[in-house]
């Protein structure tokens, strides 16, 4: 199914455009335009900038995507932004909904503990910044756009994702005529500049010219250039502020924040001697980010401060799978939103989501396991369960009963169409069957009653080799991708496109 | 003398700006702006684009350089361009001057053989393209700008050199105020765009819309991104031509040219089925580039064709050390140039250069070896000889007499001022005593009697750790650098600058 073709060895095109030529041009483009990541095989590449670089894995051509679904996904972004904010204000709802999850997942329990502490002191967040990414797949069974998950913390790839759109536009400007692909059908992708703009505007709302924006990062981060692109854009948009009012943006690990941070009596967060206006998390979303109590202390410290947290603990909790499932229940959206059209739009993109205390659906899933996915409730780990394994697990859980049931959520199985794609990784191009997931970025900034910003902000297409042993939905190796809008309702097989030349 | 400081471990600044912070910012800038090279430790980094990348070694701050010498060096560029062209037309002069070199250097002999063949058929090059770089050092003894060498083939780093100027401008825009350094004093550096423009204009003069520009490269090239920057700029300046009239620029090794190339009866060079308008050599300057007869055949084939060679065999020969020495002899420049002012300007930058048949100077050199450098005549290899070794070698050669004398040239020793510099390589910053060499690019394009282009085209500063065992002139490890113009006649020690903060 997959045929490797090292660069230079040509899977030659019949009439003119060679894949090898395009791959070389694309790899060079990545190298000279900063579409790079740290190379896993290079020990220092996750800690020292500028060394051990390799082009980010990418698809050679953008994936076809129907314009109608694209429009639908974009329209959902500000509604989800709004929803996250509304739900975050209902502390009781979050605590109640996650109470059973707390029993089976230590990580969620720790987040809930912080949340409780904030509720106890009636902590208010006047300025609230959300930088989200809502991920979707196209389901070929129902011919609909269905949400996979909503990321409210550390939404990655706004920087590199924007660049992939540029890469594909460049390639199509050059080869598009021969391929019958129009570069103008790739939507402009300003995710990085818009996220930077949102961070800058939050800084402005904080209204302290000497305060810094602090990015909380993992001690080792091979995706650091995605983060640096945000910083770069921030410097471009706010050069005066950055250069002359605070000497630099601060990048800290959770452990460093614990060691160097304090909250002053007036709530001011000071880290390494600098007042922090905005805490932007690019770490802290996974249990692995909290190897000791120090990291939890740091998280609590920041939450207790008056700095703008992106996200706050409540925004973070709204992004859990359990809350996603709760919101999909009848009449729950209505608790948070007034606009019926908005509610209808959201509901339309919800896949079926059920907890295992719904006996009827569990029965159905045991009978027709291929129509469902069993998702571990635990954040940051655990593979989805399909087919035969799903049936076995459900039968076992039913026998055991008790809290174990709360460790999983059942989700309607989505059947994305697979298509043949040229994937490029480590300078090597290979062709394989793939499925794609579209992420739409959203930025939301609120100061008390005033909504300063509520925008859709670009997108990220991720294309993954469909691994058949997990039933064609779960995916292995993934590459960064962009989209080419089509008028068709059903996405054209890329297979057809690749045969054109 | 040199102190290593891994990134993050701060050789901290006293008042605000930290070196570590600047190094991190600079390394990131390199990674996302394509100031990269292939990492020597990565096997595929010289053959596969996009993998095994590392930031190019660079100096953290630009080197101070007196504006008067800068102006002088820039003014020399078009005069040298002109001189190369004039000398190239005098085949007898080239053959005569190099006749003794031929005896001791096989490489020059092979070049001369090709040159003879062209003379025999009275080959004319109507369109002549030169992309040169003249390298200078500031001599503190004589307080003058002295030429080190003139490169007429494969002048490297127009791409990355331009980027270093941008890097330094970016850093000074940010930190310059604290450091007392004004980014506006870094001259704009358009070497890459101007070289690309020259190649594009040569293509235009060739006047065949379906012909390609062929870059002759080494099979393995870690400096490939420097070359790709030229191609990128070429695509930007000539997008229509490149995209629709010829599918891509062609990159070939000498061996590939031999295997795939032919010259049609009308002189047209066809390689891999494509008519070649311009052959741009980024290989072929060193004996190592000709491991077999195939490469020599390729070189001859191209020379015999009507394609524009950059450089032609005669331009190549004008760049040899022996010709540099011949031109420095009294009354030789006058054979080629008419303008007395131009001649005076050239002569002013010539260091003393003598062949070893000048007994008087050999005697002086044996007496005062520290005032001379003994340079092997051989191209592409061999280290310069200084001090005690120089004296011993001269005494030995005098005894041996014969052709061995022709293997060397004596040059006036240049005494550049050493200064303390922060050098960054592989993400690690260290401080060391350095000396610098300024290269000025020149582009020359002529079509019969019409001079289409004769320009100075940006610059390259290279800063090298001064290795005391070779007497402070010969240099070890080098980094890319740019310049900061000063009004002073003598360059300020960078030492002083680094102590400011």
PDB file of C-alpha atoms in Angstrom, chain A residues 51-299:
ATOM      1  CA  UNK A  51      19.985  22.898  15.985  1.00  0.00           C
ATOM      2  CA  UNK A  52      18.715  19.478  14.885  1.00  0.00           C
ATOM      3  CA  UNK A  53      16.149  20.953  12.523  1.00  0.00           C
ATOM      4  CA  UNK A  54      14.129  19.010  10.001  1.00  0.00           C
ATOM      5  CA  UNK A  55      11.229  20.057   7.810  1.00  0.00           C
ATOM      6  CA  UNK A  56       7.845  19.407   9.446  1.00  0.00           C
ATOM      7  CA  UNK A  57       6.065  16.403   7.930  1.00  0.00           C
ATOM      8  CA  UNK A  58       3.629  17.619   5.275  1.00  0.00           C
ATOM      9  CA  UNK A  59       1.318  16.451   2.537  1.00  0.00           C
ATOM     10  CA  UNK A  60       2.539  17.353  -0.915  1.00  0.00           C
ATOM     11  CA  UNK A  61      -0.808  18.762  -2.046  1.00  0.00           C
ATOM     12  CA  UNK A  62      -3.712  20.269  -0.127  1.00  0.00           C
ATOM     13  CA  UNK A  63      -6.655  18.016   0.638  1.00  0.00           C
ATOM     14  CA  UNK A  64      -9.936  18.662  -1.101  1.00  0.00           C
ATOM     15  CA  UNK A  65     -12.630  19.931   1.188  1.00  0.00           C
ATOM     16  CA  UNK A  66     -16.184  20.979   0.264  1.00  0.00           C
ATOM     17  CA  UNK A  67     -16.680  24.722   0.553  1.00  0.00           C
ATOM     18  CA  UNK A  68     -20.078  24.260   2.235  1.00  0.00           C
ATOM     19  CA  UNK A  69     -18.572  22.291   5.131  1.00  0.00           C
ATOM     20  CA  UNK A  70     -15.697  24.732   5.357  1.00  0.00           C
ATOM     21  CA  UNK A  71     -18.184  27.586   5.721  1.00  0.00           C
ATOM     22  CA  UNK A  72     -20.103  25.623   8.332  1.00  0.00           C
ATOM     23  CA  UNK A  73     -16.955  24.946  10.366  1.00  0.00           C
ATOM     24  CA  UNK A  74     -15.889  28.589  10.241  1.00  0.00           C
ATOM     25  CA  UNK A  75     -19.297  29.786  11.392  1.00  0.00           C
ATOM     26  CA  UNK A  76     -19.119  27.473  14.390  1.00  0.00           C
ATOM     27  CA  UNK A  77     -15.906  29.029  15.741  1.00  0.00           C
ATOM     28  CA  UNK A  78     -17.363  32.170  17.370  1.00  0.00           C
ATOM     29  CA  UNK A  79     -20.289  30.166  18.716  1.00  0.00           C
ATOM     30  CA  UNK A  80     -17.963  27.678  20.391  1.00  0.00           C
ATOM     31  CA  UNK A  81     -15.876  30.583  21.704  1.00  0.00           C
ATOM     32  CA  UNK A  82     -18.994  32.007  23.277  1.00  0.00           C
ATOM     33  CA  UNK A  83     -20.132  28.632  24.594  1.00  0.00           C
ATOM     34  CA  UNK A  84     -16.799  27.968  26.307  1.00  0.00           C
ATOM     35  CA  UNK A  85     -17.030  31.302  28.066  1.00  0.00           C
ATOM     36  CA  UNK A  86     -20.605  30.739  29.229  1.00  0.00           C
ATOM     37  CA  UNK A  87     -19.993  27.214  30.465  1.00  0.00           C
ATOM     38  CA  UNK A  88     -16.828  28.310  32.266  1.00  0.00           C
ATOM     39  CA  UNK A  89     -18.890  30.623  34.431  1.00  0.00           C
ATOM     40  CA  UNK A  90     -21.025  27.759  35.731  1.00  0.00           C
ATOM     41  CA  UNK A  91     -18.681  26.239  38.273  1.00  0.00           C
ATOM     42  CA  UNK A  92     -21.342  23.937  39.686  1.00  0.00           C
ATOM     43  CA  UNK A  93     -22.055  22.487  36.264  1.00  0.00           C
ATOM     44  CA  UNK A  94     -18.373  21.745  35.715  1.00  0.00           C
ATOM     45  CA  UNK A  95     -17.930  20.163  39.148  1.00  0.00           C
ATOM     46  CA  UNK A  96     -21.118  18.102  38.908  1.00  0.00           C
ATOM     47  CA  UNK A  97     -20.481  16.906  35.381  1.00  0.00           C
ATOM     48  CA  UNK A  98     -16.944  15.852  36.198  1.00  0.00           C
ATOM     49  CA  UNK A  99     -17.659  14.376  39.633  1.00  0.00           C
ATOM     50  CA  UNK A 100     -17.594  10.767  38.408  1.00  0.00           C
ATOM     51  CA  UNK A 101     -14.598  11.421  36.157  1.00  0.00           C
ATOM     52  CA  UNK A 102     -12.766  12.657  39.254  1.00  0.00           C
ATOM     53  CA  UNK A 103     -13.051   9.154  40.711  1.00  0.00           C
ATOM     54  CA  UNK A 104     -11.278   7.474  37.823  1.00  0.00           C
ATOM     55  CA  UNK A 105      -8.866  10.112  36.592  1.00  0.00           C
ATOM     56  CA  UNK A 106      -6.309  11.676  38.899  1.00  0.00           C
ATOM     57  CA  UNK A 107      -5.396  14.379  36.420  1.00  0.00           C
ATOM     58  CA  UNK A 108      -8.941  15.709  36.116  1.00  0.00           C
ATOM     59  CA  UNK A 109      -9.224  15.420  39.899  1.00  0.00           C
ATOM     60  CA  UNK A 110      -6.238  17.735  40.389  1.00  0.00           C
ATOM     61  CA  UNK A 111      -7.652  20.252  37.929  1.00  0.00           C
ATOM     62  CA  UNK A 112     -10.980  20.076  39.755  1.00  0.00           C
ATOM     63  CA  UNK A 113      -9.219  20.684  43.074  1.00  0.00           C
ATOM     64  CA  UNK A 114      -7.768  23.932  41.758  1.00  0.00           C
ATOM     65  CA  UNK A 115     -11.149  24.836  40.348  1.00  0.00           C
ATOM     66  CA  UNK A 116     -12.798  24.225  43.717  1.00  0.00           C
ATOM     67  CA  UNK A 117     -10.283  26.465  45.432  1.00  0.00           C
ATOM     68  CA  UNK A 118     -11.106  29.245  42.995  1.00  0.00           C
ATOM     69  CA  UNK A 119     -14.832  28.731  43.584  1.00  0.00           C
ATOM     70  CA  UNK A 120     -14.303  28.864  47.344  1.00  0.00           C
ATOM     71  CA  UNK A 121     -12.686  32.294  47.168  1.00  0.00           C
ATOM     72  CA  UNK A 122     -15.208  33.351  44.542  1.00  0.00           C
ATOM     73  CA  UNK A 123     -12.363  34.157  42.136  1.00  0.00           C
ATOM     74  CA  UNK A 124     -13.496  36.296  39.195  1.00  0.00           C
ATOM     75  CA  UNK A 125     -11.652  36.499  35.906  1.00  0.00           C
ATOM     76  CA  UNK A 126     -12.510  39.904  34.484  1.00  0.00           C
ATOM     77  CA  UNK A 127     -10.375  39.472  31.391  1.00  0.00           C
ATOM     78  CA  UNK A 128     -10.796  36.102  29.744  1.00  0.00           C
ATOM     79  CA  UNK A 129      -8.727  34.939  26.796  1.00  0.00           C
ATOM     80  CA  UNK A 130      -9.472  31.766  24.879  1.00  0.00           C
ATOM     81  CA  UNK A 131      -7.349  30.431  22.016  1.00  0.00           C
ATOM     82  CA  UNK A 132      -9.228  27.309  20.980  1.00  0.00           C
ATOM     83  CA  UNK A 133      -9.179  24.811  18.184  1.00  0.00           C
ATOM     84  CA  UNK A 134     -12.252  22.769  17.294  1.00  0.00           C
ATOM     85  CA  UNK A 135     -11.456  19.599  15.331  1.00  0.00           C
ATOM     86  CA  UNK A 136     -13.818  18.039  12.808  1.00  0.00           C
ATOM     87  CA  UNK A 137     -14.054  15.152  10.428  1.00  0.00           C
ATOM     88  CA  UNK A 138     -16.334  14.641   7.473  1.00  0.00           C
ATOM     89  CA  UNK A 139     -18.499  11.578   8.011  1.00  0.00           C
ATOM     90  CA  UNK A 140     -19.236   9.816   4.753  1.00  0.00           C
ATOM     91  CA  UNK A 141     -22.095   7.790   6.266  1.00  0.00           C
ATOM     92  CA  UNK A 142     -24.153  10.793   7.275  1.00  0.00           C
ATOM     93  CA  UNK A 143     -22.463  13.223   4.866  1.00  0.00           C
ATOM     94  CA  UNK A 144     -21.947  15.667   7.684  1.00  0.00           C
ATOM     95  CA  UNK A 145     -19.295  17.632   9.509  1.00  0.00           C
ATOM     96  CA  UNK A 146     -18.863  16.143  12.980  1.00  0.00           C
ATOM     97  CA  UNK A 147     -16.831  17.510  15.866  1.00  0.00           C
ATOM     98  CA  UNK A 148     -14.078  15.283  17.198  1.00  0.00           C
ATOM     99  CA  UNK A 149     -13.010  17.453  20.084  1.00  0.00           C
ATOM    100  CA  UNK A 150     -12.641  21.010  21.273  1.00  0.00           C
ATOM    101  CA  UNK A 151      -9.180  22.061  22.468  1.00  0.00           C
ATOM    102  CA  UNK A 152      -9.242  24.868  24.999  1.00  0.00           C
ATOM    103  CA  UNK A 153      -5.627  24.586  26.132  1.00  0.00           C
ATOM    104  CA  UNK A 154      -2.398  24.677  24.170  1.00  0.00           C
ATOM    105  CA  UNK A 155      -4.038  24.497  20.749  1.00  0.00           C
ATOM    106  CA  UNK A 156      -0.991  23.679  18.697  1.00  0.00           C
ATOM    107  CA  UNK A 157       0.229  24.450  15.178  1.00  0.00           C
ATOM    108  CA  UNK A 158      -1.196  27.928  14.537  1.00  0.00           C
ATOM    109  CA  UNK A 159       2.322  28.870  13.358  1.00  0.00           C
ATOM    110  CA  UNK A 160       3.286  25.892  11.215  1.00  0.00           C
ATOM    111  CA  UNK A 161      -0.305  25.386  10.029  1.00  0.00           C
ATOM    112  CA  UNK A 162      -0.343  28.860   8.475  1.00  0.00           C
ATOM    113  CA  UNK A 163       2.943  28.086   6.763  1.00  0.00           C
ATOM    114  CA  UNK A 164       1.659  24.859   5.203  1.00  0.00           C
ATOM    115  CA  UNK A 165      -1.117  26.841   3.517  1.00  0.00           C
ATOM    116  CA  UNK A 166       1.602  29.143   2.131  1.00  0.00           C
ATOM    117  CA  UNK A 167       3.679  26.159   1.004  1.00  0.00           C
ATOM    118  CA  UNK A 168       0.732  24.648  -0.865  1.00  0.00           C
ATOM    119  CA  UNK A 169      -0.149  28.005  -2.408  1.00  0.00           C
ATOM    120  CA  UNK A 170       3.444  28.355  -3.638  1.00  0.00           C
ATOM    121  CA  UNK A 171       3.445  24.848  -5.109  1.00  0.00           C
ATOM    122  CA  UNK A 172       0.117  25.356  -6.860  1.00  0.00           C
ATOM    123  CA  UNK A 173       1.196  28.724  -8.230  1.00  0.00           C
ATOM    124  CA  UNK A 174       3.956  26.774  -9.908  1.00  0.00           C
ATOM    125  CA  UNK A 175       2.425  23.401 -10.715  1.00  0.00           C
ATOM    126  CA  UNK A 176      -1.301  24.051 -10.315  1.00  0.00           C
ATOM    127  CA  UNK A 177      -1.956  24.650 -13.977  1.00  0.00           C
ATOM    128  CA  UNK A 178      -0.541  21.259 -14.926  1.00  0.00           C
ATOM    129  CA  UNK A 179      -2.379  19.610 -12.051  1.00  0.00           C
ATOM    130  CA  UNK A 180      -5.674  21.361 -12.665  1.00  0.00           C
ATOM    131  CA  UNK A 181      -5.592  22.842  -9.166  1.00  0.00           C
ATOM    132  CA  UNK A 182      -6.175  26.527  -8.487  1.00  0.00           C
ATOM    133  CA  UNK A 183      -4.118  28.004  -5.649  1.00  0.00           C
ATOM    134  CA  UNK A 184      -6.846  30.589  -5.047  1.00  0.00           C
ATOM    135  CA  UNK A 185      -9.022  27.817  -3.657  1.00  0.00           C
ATOM    136  CA  UNK A 186      -6.698  27.433  -0.673  1.00  0.00           C
ATOM    137  CA  UNK A 187      -8.185  29.690   2.012  1.00  0.00           C
ATOM    138  CA  UNK A 188      -5.804  32.252   3.469  1.00  0.00           C
ATOM    139  CA  UNK A 189      -4.611  31.090   6.850  1.00  0.00           C
ATOM    140  CA  UNK A 190      -3.787  33.791   9.391  1.00  0.00           C
ATOM    141  CA  UNK A 191      -3.890  31.580  12.475  1.00  0.00           C
ATOM    142  CA  UNK A 192      -0.474  32.664  13.755  1.00  0.00           C
ATOM    143  CA  UNK A 193      -0.945  36.407  13.245  1.00  0.00           C
ATOM    144  CA  UNK A 194      -4.442  36.320  14.694  1.00  0.00           C
ATOM    145  CA  UNK A 195      -3.425  34.344  17.769  1.00  0.00           C
ATOM    146  CA  UNK A 196      -0.557  36.794  18.233  1.00  0.00           C
ATOM    147  CA  UNK A 197      -2.996  39.664  17.818  1.00  0.00           C
ATOM    148  CA  UNK A 198      -5.271  38.149  20.478  1.00  0.00           C
ATOM    149  CA  UNK A 199      -2.340  37.811  22.899  1.00  0.00           C
ATOM    150  CA  UNK A 200      -1.314  41.380  22.173  1.00  0.00           C
ATOM    151  CA  UNK A 201      -4.832  42.662  22.702  1.00  0.00           C
ATOM    152  CA  UNK A 202      -5.089  40.795  25.998  1.00  0.00           C
ATOM    153  CA  UNK A 203      -1.826  42.443  27.034  1.00  0.00           C
ATOM    154  CA  UNK A 204      -3.362  45.804  26.100  1.00  0.00           C
ATOM    155  CA  UNK A 205      -6.485  45.092  28.159  1.00  0.00           C
ATOM    156  CA  UNK A 206      -4.327  44.222  31.153  1.00  0.00           C
ATOM    157  CA  UNK A 207      -3.103  47.786  30.892  1.00  0.00           C
ATOM    158  CA  UNK A 208       0.344  47.536  32.448  1.00  0.00           C
ATOM    159  CA  UNK A 209       3.002  48.584  29.980  1.00  0.00           C
ATOM    160  CA  UNK A 210       5.837  46.967  31.870  1.00  0.00           C
ATOM    161  CA  UNK A 211       4.142  43.593  32.186  1.00  0.00           C
ATOM    162  CA  UNK A 212       5.190  40.648  30.028  1.00  0.00           C
ATOM    163  CA  UNK A 213       3.431  37.855  28.227  1.00  0.00           C
ATOM    164  CA  UNK A 214       4.664  34.567  29.672  1.00  0.00           C
ATOM    165  CA  UNK A 215       4.540  31.409  27.616  1.00  0.00           C
ATOM    166  CA  UNK A 216       4.475  28.270  29.747  1.00  0.00           C
ATOM    167  CA  UNK A 217       6.326  25.557  27.872  1.00  0.00           C
ATOM    168  CA  UNK A 218       7.502  22.008  28.296  1.00  0.00           C
ATOM    169  CA  UNK A 219      11.144  21.579  29.293  1.00  0.00           C
ATOM    170  CA  UNK A 220      11.695  19.788  26.002  1.00  0.00           C
ATOM    171  CA  UNK A 221       9.694  20.891  22.958  1.00  0.00           C
ATOM    172  CA  UNK A 222      10.410  19.768  19.411  1.00  0.00           C
ATOM    173  CA  UNK A 223       7.529  21.894  18.183  1.00  0.00           C
ATOM    174  CA  UNK A 224       9.201  25.073  19.490  1.00  0.00           C
ATOM    175  CA  UNK A 225       9.220  26.825  16.110  1.00  0.00           C
ATOM    176  CA  UNK A 226       5.421  26.749  16.034  1.00  0.00           C
ATOM    177  CA  UNK A 227       5.620  28.683  19.299  1.00  0.00           C
ATOM    178  CA  UNK A 228       8.351  31.004  18.074  1.00  0.00           C
ATOM    179  CA  UNK A 229       6.238  31.946  15.068  1.00  0.00           C
ATOM    180  CA  UNK A 230       3.631  33.320  17.477  1.00  0.00           C
ATOM    181  CA  UNK A 231       6.309  35.282  19.311  1.00  0.00           C
ATOM    182  CA  UNK A 232       7.651  36.570  15.985  1.00  0.00           C
ATOM    183  CA  UNK A 233       4.240  37.804  14.906  1.00  0.00           C
ATOM    184  CA  UNK A 234       3.694  39.323  18.321  1.00  0.00           C
ATOM    185  CA  UNK A 235       6.947  41.250  17.969  1.00  0.00           C
ATOM    186  CA  UNK A 236       5.924  42.440  14.529  1.00  0.00           C
ATOM    187  CA  UNK A 237       2.515  43.665  15.655  1.00  0.00           C
ATOM    188  CA  UNK A 238       3.726  45.177  18.913  1.00  0.00           C
ATOM    189  CA  UNK A 239       7.346  46.081  18.215  1.00  0.00           C
ATOM    190  CA  UNK A 240       7.349  49.241  20.237  1.00  0.00           C
ATOM    191  CA  UNK A 241       5.831  47.686  23.314  1.00  0.00           C
ATOM    192  CA  UNK A 242       8.015  44.615  23.197  1.00  0.00           C
ATOM    193  CA  UNK A 243      11.229  46.428  22.505  1.00  0.00           C
ATOM    194  CA  UNK A 244      11.028  49.340  24.842  1.00  0.00           C
ATOM    195  CA  UNK A 245       8.575  48.569  27.559  1.00  0.00           C
ATOM    196  CA  UNK A 246       9.474  45.060  28.408  1.00  0.00           C
ATOM    197  CA  UNK A 247      12.777  43.594  27.400  1.00  0.00           C
ATOM    198  CA  UNK A 248      11.510  40.283  26.116  1.00  0.00           C
ATOM    199  CA  UNK A 249       8.788  37.750  26.190  1.00  0.00           C
ATOM    200  CA  UNK A 250       9.334  35.260  28.914  1.00  0.00           C
ATOM    201  CA  UNK A 251       9.297  31.541  28.300  1.00  0.00           C
ATOM    202  CA  UNK A 252       9.089  29.390  31.420  1.00  0.00           C
ATOM    203  CA  UNK A 253       8.454  25.798  32.337  1.00  0.00           C
ATOM    204  CA  UNK A 254       5.981  25.005  35.097  1.00  0.00           C
ATOM    205  CA  UNK A 255       8.908  24.053  37.326  1.00  0.00           C
ATOM    206  CA  UNK A 256      10.568  27.415  36.693  1.00  0.00           C
ATOM    207  CA  UNK A 257       7.342  29.228  37.503  1.00  0.00           C
ATOM    208  CA  UNK A 258       7.215  27.347  40.788  1.00  0.00           C
ATOM    209  CA  UNK A 259      10.814  28.242  41.580  1.00  0.00           C
ATOM    210  CA  UNK A 260      10.767  31.865  40.456  1.00  0.00           C
ATOM    211  CA  UNK A 261       7.146  32.927  40.781  1.00  0.00           C
ATOM    212  CA  UNK A 262       5.093  34.634  43.452  1.00  0.00           C
ATOM    213  CA  UNK A 263       1.760  36.348  43.765  1.00  0.00           C
ATOM    214  CA  UNK A 264       1.837  39.741  45.451  1.00  0.00           C
ATOM    215  CA  UNK A 265      -0.867  40.704  47.958  1.00  0.00           C
ATOM    216  CA  UNK A 266      -2.708  42.656  45.235  1.00  0.00           C
ATOM    217  CA  UNK A 267      -2.843  39.565  43.042  1.00  0.00           C
ATOM    218  CA  UNK A 268       0.000  40.524  40.711  1.00  0.00           C
ATOM    219  CA  UNK A 269       1.896  37.540  39.316  1.00  0.00           C
ATOM    220  CA  UNK A 270       5.634  38.120  39.349  1.00  0.00           C
ATOM    221  CA  UNK A 271       7.968  35.597  37.782  1.00  0.00           C
ATOM    222  CA  UNK A 272      11.725  36.071  37.734  1.00  0.00           C
ATOM    223  CA  UNK A 273      11.207  39.677  38.750  1.00  0.00           C
ATOM    224  CA  UNK A 274       8.782  40.467  35.954  1.00  0.00           C
ATOM    225  CA  UNK A 275       5.108  41.283  36.255  1.00  0.00           C
ATOM    226  CA  UNK A 276       3.099  38.905  34.080  1.00  0.00           C
ATOM    227  CA  UNK A 277       0.061  40.181  32.189  1.00  0.00           C
ATOM    228  CA  UNK A 278      -0.834  37.060  30.221  1.00  0.00           C
ATOM    229  CA  UNK A 279       0.009  33.426  30.929  1.00  0.00           C
ATOM    230  CA  UNK A 280      -0.165  31.503  27.658  1.00  0.00           C
ATOM    231  CA  UNK A 281      -0.075  27.745  28.221  1.00  0.00           C
ATOM    232  CA  UNK A 282       1.751  25.596  25.708  1.00  0.00           C
ATOM    233  CA  UNK A 283       2.194  23.021  28.460  1.00  0.00           C
ATOM    234  CA  UNK A 284       0.064  21.807  31.331  1.00  0.00           C
ATOM    235  CA  UNK A 285      -2.504  19.933  29.246  1.00  0.00           C
ATOM    236  CA  UNK A 286      -1.186  16.456  29.966  1.00  0.00           C
ATOM    237  CA  UNK A 287      -0.489  14.534  33.198  1.00  0.00           C
ATOM    238  CA  UNK A 288       3.109  14.194  31.944  1.00  0.00           C
ATOM    239  CA  UNK A 289       3.516  17.936  32.380  1.00  0.00           C
ATOM    240  CA  UNK A 290       3.127  17.515  36.165  1.00  0.00           C
ATOM    241  CA  UNK A 291       5.887  15.092  37.198  1.00  0.00           C
ATOM    242  CA  UNK A 292       5.973  16.474  40.755  1.00  0.00           C
ATOM    243  CA  UNK A 293       4.008  18.646  43.154  1.00  0.00           C
ATOM    244  CA  UNK A 294       6.067  21.651  42.018  1.00  0.00           C
ATOM    245  CA  UNK A 295       4.202  21.848  38.721  1.00  0.00           C
ATOM    246  CA  UNK A 296       0.811  21.659  40.448  1.00  0.00           C
ATOM    247  CA  UNK A 297       1.905  24.413  42.817  1.00  0.00           C
ATOM    248  CA  UNK A 298       2.883  26.541  39.842  1.00  0.00           C
ATOM    249  CA  UNK A 299      -0.461  25.942  38.169  1.00  0.00           C
TER     250      UNK A 299
END
